[in-house]
CSV table of C-alpha atoms in Angstrom, one decimal:
chain,number,residue,atom,x,y,z
A,1,MET,CA,-18.3,-5.3,13.9
A,2,SER,CA,-15.9,-5.1,10.9
A,3,LYS,CA,-17.3,-4.1,7.5
A,4,ALA,CA,-18.1,-6.9,5.0
A,5,ARG,CA,-15.4,-6.9,2.3
A,6,LEU,CA,-16.6,-7.2,-1.3
A,7,LEU,CA,-14.6,-8.0,-4.4
A,8,VAL,CA,-16.3,-6.2,-7.3
A,9,VAL,CA,-15.1,-7.1,-10.8
A,10,GLU,CA,-16.7,-5.0,-13.5
A,11,ASP,CA,-15.2,-3.8,-16.8
A,12,ASP,CA,-17.7,-1.0,-17.4
A,13,PRO,CA,-15.8,2.0,-15.8
A,14,ASN,CA,-19.0,4.0,-15.1
A,15,LEU,CA,-20.9,1.1,-13.6
A,16,GLY,CA,-17.9,0.0,-11.6
A,17,ASP,CA,-17.4,3.4,-10.1
A,18,ILE,CA,-21.1,3.7,-9.2
A,19,LEU,CA,-21.1,0.3,-7.6
A,20,LYS,CA,-18.0,1.0,-5.5
A,21,GLU,CA,-19.3,4.4,-4.4
A,22,TYR,CA,-22.8,3.1,-3.5
A,23,LEU,CA,-21.5,0.1,-1.6
A,24,GLU,CA,-19.1,2.3,0.4
A,25,MET,CA,-22.0,4.6,1.2
A,26,LYS,CA,-24.0,1.6,2.5
A,27,GLY,CA,-21.2,0.6,4.9
A,28,TYR,CA,-19.4,-2.1,2.9
A,29,GLU,CA,-15.7,-2.2,2.0
A,30,PRO,CA,-15.6,-2.9,-1.8
A,31,THR,CA,-12.4,-3.5,-3.9
A,32,LEU,CA,-13.0,-2.6,-7.6
A,33,CYS,CA,-11.2,-4.5,-10.4
A,34,ARG,CA,-11.6,-3.8,-14.1
A,35,ASP,CA,-11.1,-7.2,-15.5
A,36,GLY,CA,-10.9,-10.9,-14.5
A,37,GLU,CA,-7.1,-11.1,-14.2
A,38,GLU,CA,-7.0,-8.1,-11.9
A,39,GLY,CA,-9.9,-9.7,-9.9
A,40,TRP,CA,-8.0,-13.0,-9.6
A,41,SER,CA,-4.8,-11.1,-8.5
A,42,LYS,CA,-6.7,-9.2,-5.7
A,43,PHE,CA,-8.5,-12.4,-4.6
A,44,LYS,CA,-5.2,-14.2,-4.0
A,45,LYS,CA,-3.9,-11.3,-1.9
A,46,ASP,CA,-6.8,-10.6,0.4
A,47,LYS,CA,-9.9,-12.1,2.1
A,48,TYR,CA,-13.4,-11.3,1.0
A,49,ASP,CA,-16.9,-12.0,2.2
A,50,LEU,CA,-18.6,-11.8,-1.2
A,51,CYS,CA,-17.7,-11.5,-4.9
A,52,LEU,CA,-19.7,-9.5,-7.4
A,53,LEU,CA,-18.6,-10.6,-10.9
A,54,ASP,CA,-19.5,-9.3,-14.3
A,55,ILE,CA,-19.8,-12.2,-16.8
A,56,MET,CA,-18.6,-10.7,-20.1
A,57,MET,CA,-15.1,-9.2,-19.4
A,58,PRO,CA,-11.8,-8.9,-21.2
A,59,LYS,CA,-8.7,-11.1,-20.3
A,60,LYS,CA,-10.8,-13.5,-18.1
A,61,ASP,CA,-14.6,-13.8,-18.1
A,62,GLY,CA,-16.6,-14.0,-14.9
A,63,PHE,CA,-17.4,-17.7,-15.2
A,64,THR,CA,-13.6,-18.6,-15.5
A,65,LEU,CA,-12.8,-16.3,-12.6
A,66,ALA,CA,-15.6,-17.9,-10.4
A,67,LYS,CA,-14.4,-21.4,-11.1
A,68,GLU,CA,-10.8,-20.4,-10.1
A,69,ILE,CA,-12.1,-18.7,-6.9
A,70,LYS,CA,-14.3,-21.7,-6.0
A,71,LYS,CA,-11.3,-24.1,-6.3
A,72,VAL,CA,-9.5,-22.1,-3.7
A,73,GLN,CA,-12.4,-21.1,-1.4
A,74,GLU,CA,-15.5,-23.1,-2.1
A,75,ASP,CA,-17.7,-21.4,0.4
A,76,LEU,CA,-17.1,-17.8,-0.8
A,77,PRO,CA,-20.5,-16.5,-2.1
A,78,ILE,CA,-20.7,-15.1,-5.7
A,79,LEU,CA,-23.2,-12.8,-7.2
A,80,PHE,CA,-23.1,-12.6,-11.0
A,81,LEU,CA,-23.9,-9.4,-12.9
A,82,THR,CA,-25.0,-10.2,-16.4
A,83,ALA,CA,-26.0,-8.0,-19.4
A,84,LYS,CA,-27.9,-11.0,-20.9
A,85,ASN,CA,-31.0,-12.5,-19.4
A,86,GLN,CA,-30.2,-15.8,-21.1
A,87,LYS,CA,-31.2,-19.1,-19.6
A,88,GLU,CA,-27.8,-20.6,-20.5
A,89,ASP,CA,-25.9,-18.0,-18.4
A,90,VAL,CA,-28.1,-18.5,-15.4
A,91,ILE,CA,-27.7,-22.3,-15.6
A,92,GLU,CA,-23.9,-22.0,-16.1
A,93,GLY,CA,-23.7,-19.7,-13.1
A,94,LEU,CA,-25.7,-22.0,-10.9
A,95,LYS,CA,-23.5,-25.0,-11.9
A,96,ILE,CA,-20.4,-23.1,-10.9
A,97,GLY,CA,-22.0,-22.4,-7.5
A,98,ALA,CA,-23.3,-18.9,-7.8
A,99,ASP,CA,-25.5,-17.7,-5.0
A,100,ASP,CA,-27.5,-15.2,-7.1
A,101,TYR,CA,-27.4,-13.2,-10.3
A,102,LEU,CA,-28.6,-9.8,-11.4
A,103,THR,CA,-29.5,-8.8,-15.0
A,104,LYS,CA,-28.4,-5.4,-16.2
A,105,PRO,CA,-29.8,-2.8,-15.9
A,106,PHE,CA,-30.7,-3.2,-12.3
A,107,SER,CA,-31.4,-0.7,-9.5
A,108,MET,CA,-28.9,-0.1,-6.7
A,109,GLU,CA,-31.7,-0.9,-4.2
A,110,GLU,CA,-32.2,-4.3,-5.7
A,111,LEU,CA,-28.5,-5.0,-5.6
A,112,LEU,CA,-28.3,-4.0,-2.0
A,113,LEU,CA,-31.2,-6.3,-1.1
A,114,ARG,CA,-29.4,-9.3,-2.8
A,115,VAL,CA,-26.1,-8.5,-1.2
A,116,ASN,CA,-27.6,-8.2,2.3
A,117,ALA,CA,-29.6,-11.4,1.8
A,118,ILE,CA,-26.5,-13.4,0.7
A,119,LEU,CA,-24.4,-12.1,3.5
A,120,ARG,CA,-27.0,-12.8,6.1
A,121,ARG,CA,-27.4,-16.4,4.8
A,122,THR,CA,-23.6,-17.1,4.6
A,123,GLN,CA,-22.4,-15.4,7.7
A,124,LYS,CA,-24.9,-17.1,10.0
A,125,GLY,CA,-22.9,-20.3,9.8
A,126,GLN,CA,-19.6,-18.5,10.3
A,127,GLU,CA,-20.3,-17.0,13.7
A,128,THR,CA,-18.0,-19.4,15.5
A,129,ALA,CA,-15.8,-18.4,18.4
A,130,PRO,CA,-12.2,-17.6,17.4
A,131,LEU,CA,-9.5,-20.0,18.5
A,132,LYS,CA,-8.0,-19.4,21.9
A,133,VAL,CA,-4.7,-21.2,21.3
A,134,TYR,CA,-2.6,-20.8,18.1
A,135,LYS,CA,0.4,-23.1,17.5
A,136,PHE,CA,3.2,-22.2,15.1
A,137,GLY,CA,6.7,-23.6,15.2
A,138,GLY,CA,7.9,-23.8,18.9
A,139,PHE,CA,5.3,-21.2,20.0
A,140,GLU,CA,1.8,-21.3,21.4
A,141,LEU,CA,-0.2,-18.1,21.5
A,142,HIS,CA,-2.8,-18.2,24.3
A,143,TYR,CA,-5.0,-15.4,23.0
A,144,ASP,CA,-7.4,-15.1,25.9
A,145,LYS,CA,-4.4,-14.8,28.4
A,146,GLN,CA,-2.3,-12.4,26.1
A,147,LEU,CA,0.5,-14.9,26.5
A,148,LEU,CA,3.0,-16.3,24.1
A,149,GLU,CA,4.7,-19.6,25.2
A,150,GLY,CA,8.0,-20.0,23.4
A,151,PRO,CA,11.1,-22.3,23.4
A,152,LYS,CA,12.8,-20.0,25.9
A,153,GLY,CA,9.9,-19.3,28.1
A,154,PRO,CA,6.6,-17.3,28.2
A,155,HIS,CA,6.2,-13.7,27.0
A,156,LYS,CA,3.4,-11.5,28.2
A,157,LEU,CA,1.9,-9.5,25.3
A,158,THR,CA,0.3,-6.1,25.1
A,159,SER,CA,-3.3,-6.1,23.6
A,160,LYS,CA,-2.0,-4.8,20.2
A,161,GLU,CA,0.8,-7.4,20.1
A,162,ASN,CA,-1.8,-10.1,21.0
A,163,GLU,CA,-4.3,-9.0,18.3
A,164,LEU,CA,-1.5,-8.6,15.6
A,165,LEU,CA,0.0,-12.0,16.4
A,166,ARG,CA,-3.4,-13.7,16.3
A,167,LEU,CA,-4.2,-12.2,12.9
A,168,LEU,CA,-0.8,-13.4,11.6
A,169,ALA,CA,-1.2,-16.9,13.1
A,170,SER,CA,-4.7,-17.3,11.8
A,171,GLU,CA,-3.3,-16.6,8.3
A,172,MET,CA,-0.1,-18.6,8.7
A,173,ASN,CA,2.1,-18.8,5.5
A,174,ARG,CA,-0.5,-16.5,3.8
A,175,LEU,CA,-0.3,-12.8,3.0
A,176,VAL,CA,-1.9,-10.4,5.5
A,177,ASN,CA,-2.8,-7.2,3.8
A,178,ARG,CA,-1.2,-4.2,5.6
A,179,SER,CA,-4.2,-1.9,5.2
A,180,HIS,CA,-6.6,-4.7,6.3
A,181,ALA,CA,-4.5,-5.4,9.5
A,182,LEU,CA,-4.5,-1.7,10.4
A,183,LYS,CA,-8.3,-1.3,9.9
A,184,GLN,CA,-9.1,-4.4,11.8
A,185,ILE,CA,-6.8,-3.7,14.8
A,186,TRP,CA,-6.3,0.1,14.9
A,187,GLY,CA,-9.6,1.1,13.3
A,188,ASP,CA,-8.0,3.0,10.3
A,189,ASP,CA,-4.8,2.9,8.2
A,190,SER,CA,-3.5,6.4,9.0
A,191,TYR,CA,0.2,7.2,8.8
A,192,PHE,CA,0.5,7.3,12.6
A,193,ASN,CA,-1.2,4.0,13.1
A,194,ALA,CA,1.0,2.4,10.4
A,195,ARG,CA,4.1,3.6,12.3
A,196,SER,CA,2.7,2.2,15.5
A,197,MET,CA,2.1,-1.2,13.9
A,198,ASP,CA,5.7,-1.2,12.6
A,199,VAL,CA,6.9,-0.8,16.2
A,200,TYR,CA,4.8,-3.7,17.4
A,201,LEU,CA,5.9,-5.9,14.5
A,202,SER,CA,9.5,-5.2,15.4
A,203,LYS,CA,8.9,-6.3,19.0
A,204,ILE,CA,7.1,-9.5,17.9
A,205,ARG,CA,10.0,-10.3,15.5
A,206,LYS,CA,12.5,-10.1,18.4
A,207,ILE,CA,10.4,-12.6,20.4
A,208,LEU,CA,10.1,-14.9,17.4
A,209,LYS,CA,13.9,-15.2,17.2
A,210,ASP,CA,13.6,-17.8,19.9
A,211,ASP,CA,12.7,-20.2,17.1
A,212,PRO,CA,14.7,-19.9,13.8
A,213,LYS,CA,12.0,-21.7,11.9
A,214,VAL,CA,9.5,-18.9,12.6
A,215,GLN,CA,9.7,-15.4,11.0
A,216,ILE,CA,7.6,-12.5,9.8
A,217,ILE,CA,8.5,-11.5,6.3
A,218,THR,CA,7.5,-8.2,4.7
A,219,VAL,CA,6.0,-8.2,1.2
A,220,HIS,CA,6.9,-4.8,-0.1
A,221,GLY,CA,3.9,-2.6,-0.8
A,222,GLU,CA,1.4,-5.3,0.2
A,223,GLY,CA,1.7,-6.6,3.7
A,224,PHE,CA,3.4,-9.4,5.6
A,225,LYS,CA,3.4,-13.2,6.3
A,226,LEU,CA,4.1,-15.3,9.3
A,227,ILE,CA,6.2,-18.0,7.8
A,228,VAL,CA,6.9,-21.4,9.5
A,229,THR,CA,9.5,-23.5,7.7
A,230,GLU,CA,9.9,-27.3,8.2
A,231,ASP,CA,12.9,-28.9,9.9
């Protein structure tokens, strides 16, 4: 089972580092950001299972960031970290759709209990079977058969090609983070696995040439996208 991915946005450098280290130690995959703008940028580039947001931050406060996140992904759970135990903050957070909040100072054990509880609650409803058929342009990926039907006939896929193409198709026209793809399919993002993935991407690109409307583009330093253009 893949690790839960957490977006942690905290401007206190000491607390931020402690949170990241502790959550990694407990088996999570946290991404640490130092302000709201950096948090928003990371959110747009990747997928997360839970956000931990400080409220009082420079550039963009936690409430503003939470509102922007909820506009894009309404069901993404949010846990607020607040230095103030003010009723107004709690009410404001709940209005935005926060799942929980913690008042500083808090113990790491309490944080872990809240995080585990939120993820148990939210992921119960997400345990749906993945799609078996993905359609993009003139192609149909039959995931359970490891088969890609195309405009010029069928292509039998290797297991890695099949997994990689499903990941791209499930995020069609959206950025797939390179490191995330490597960890999900190969288990880690080592240099050798990265080279292996590049070889498979090259093979998939050759197949996709059967439909000029479909292509995989590389976003330098970040990842890649399966792009499907209209007629």
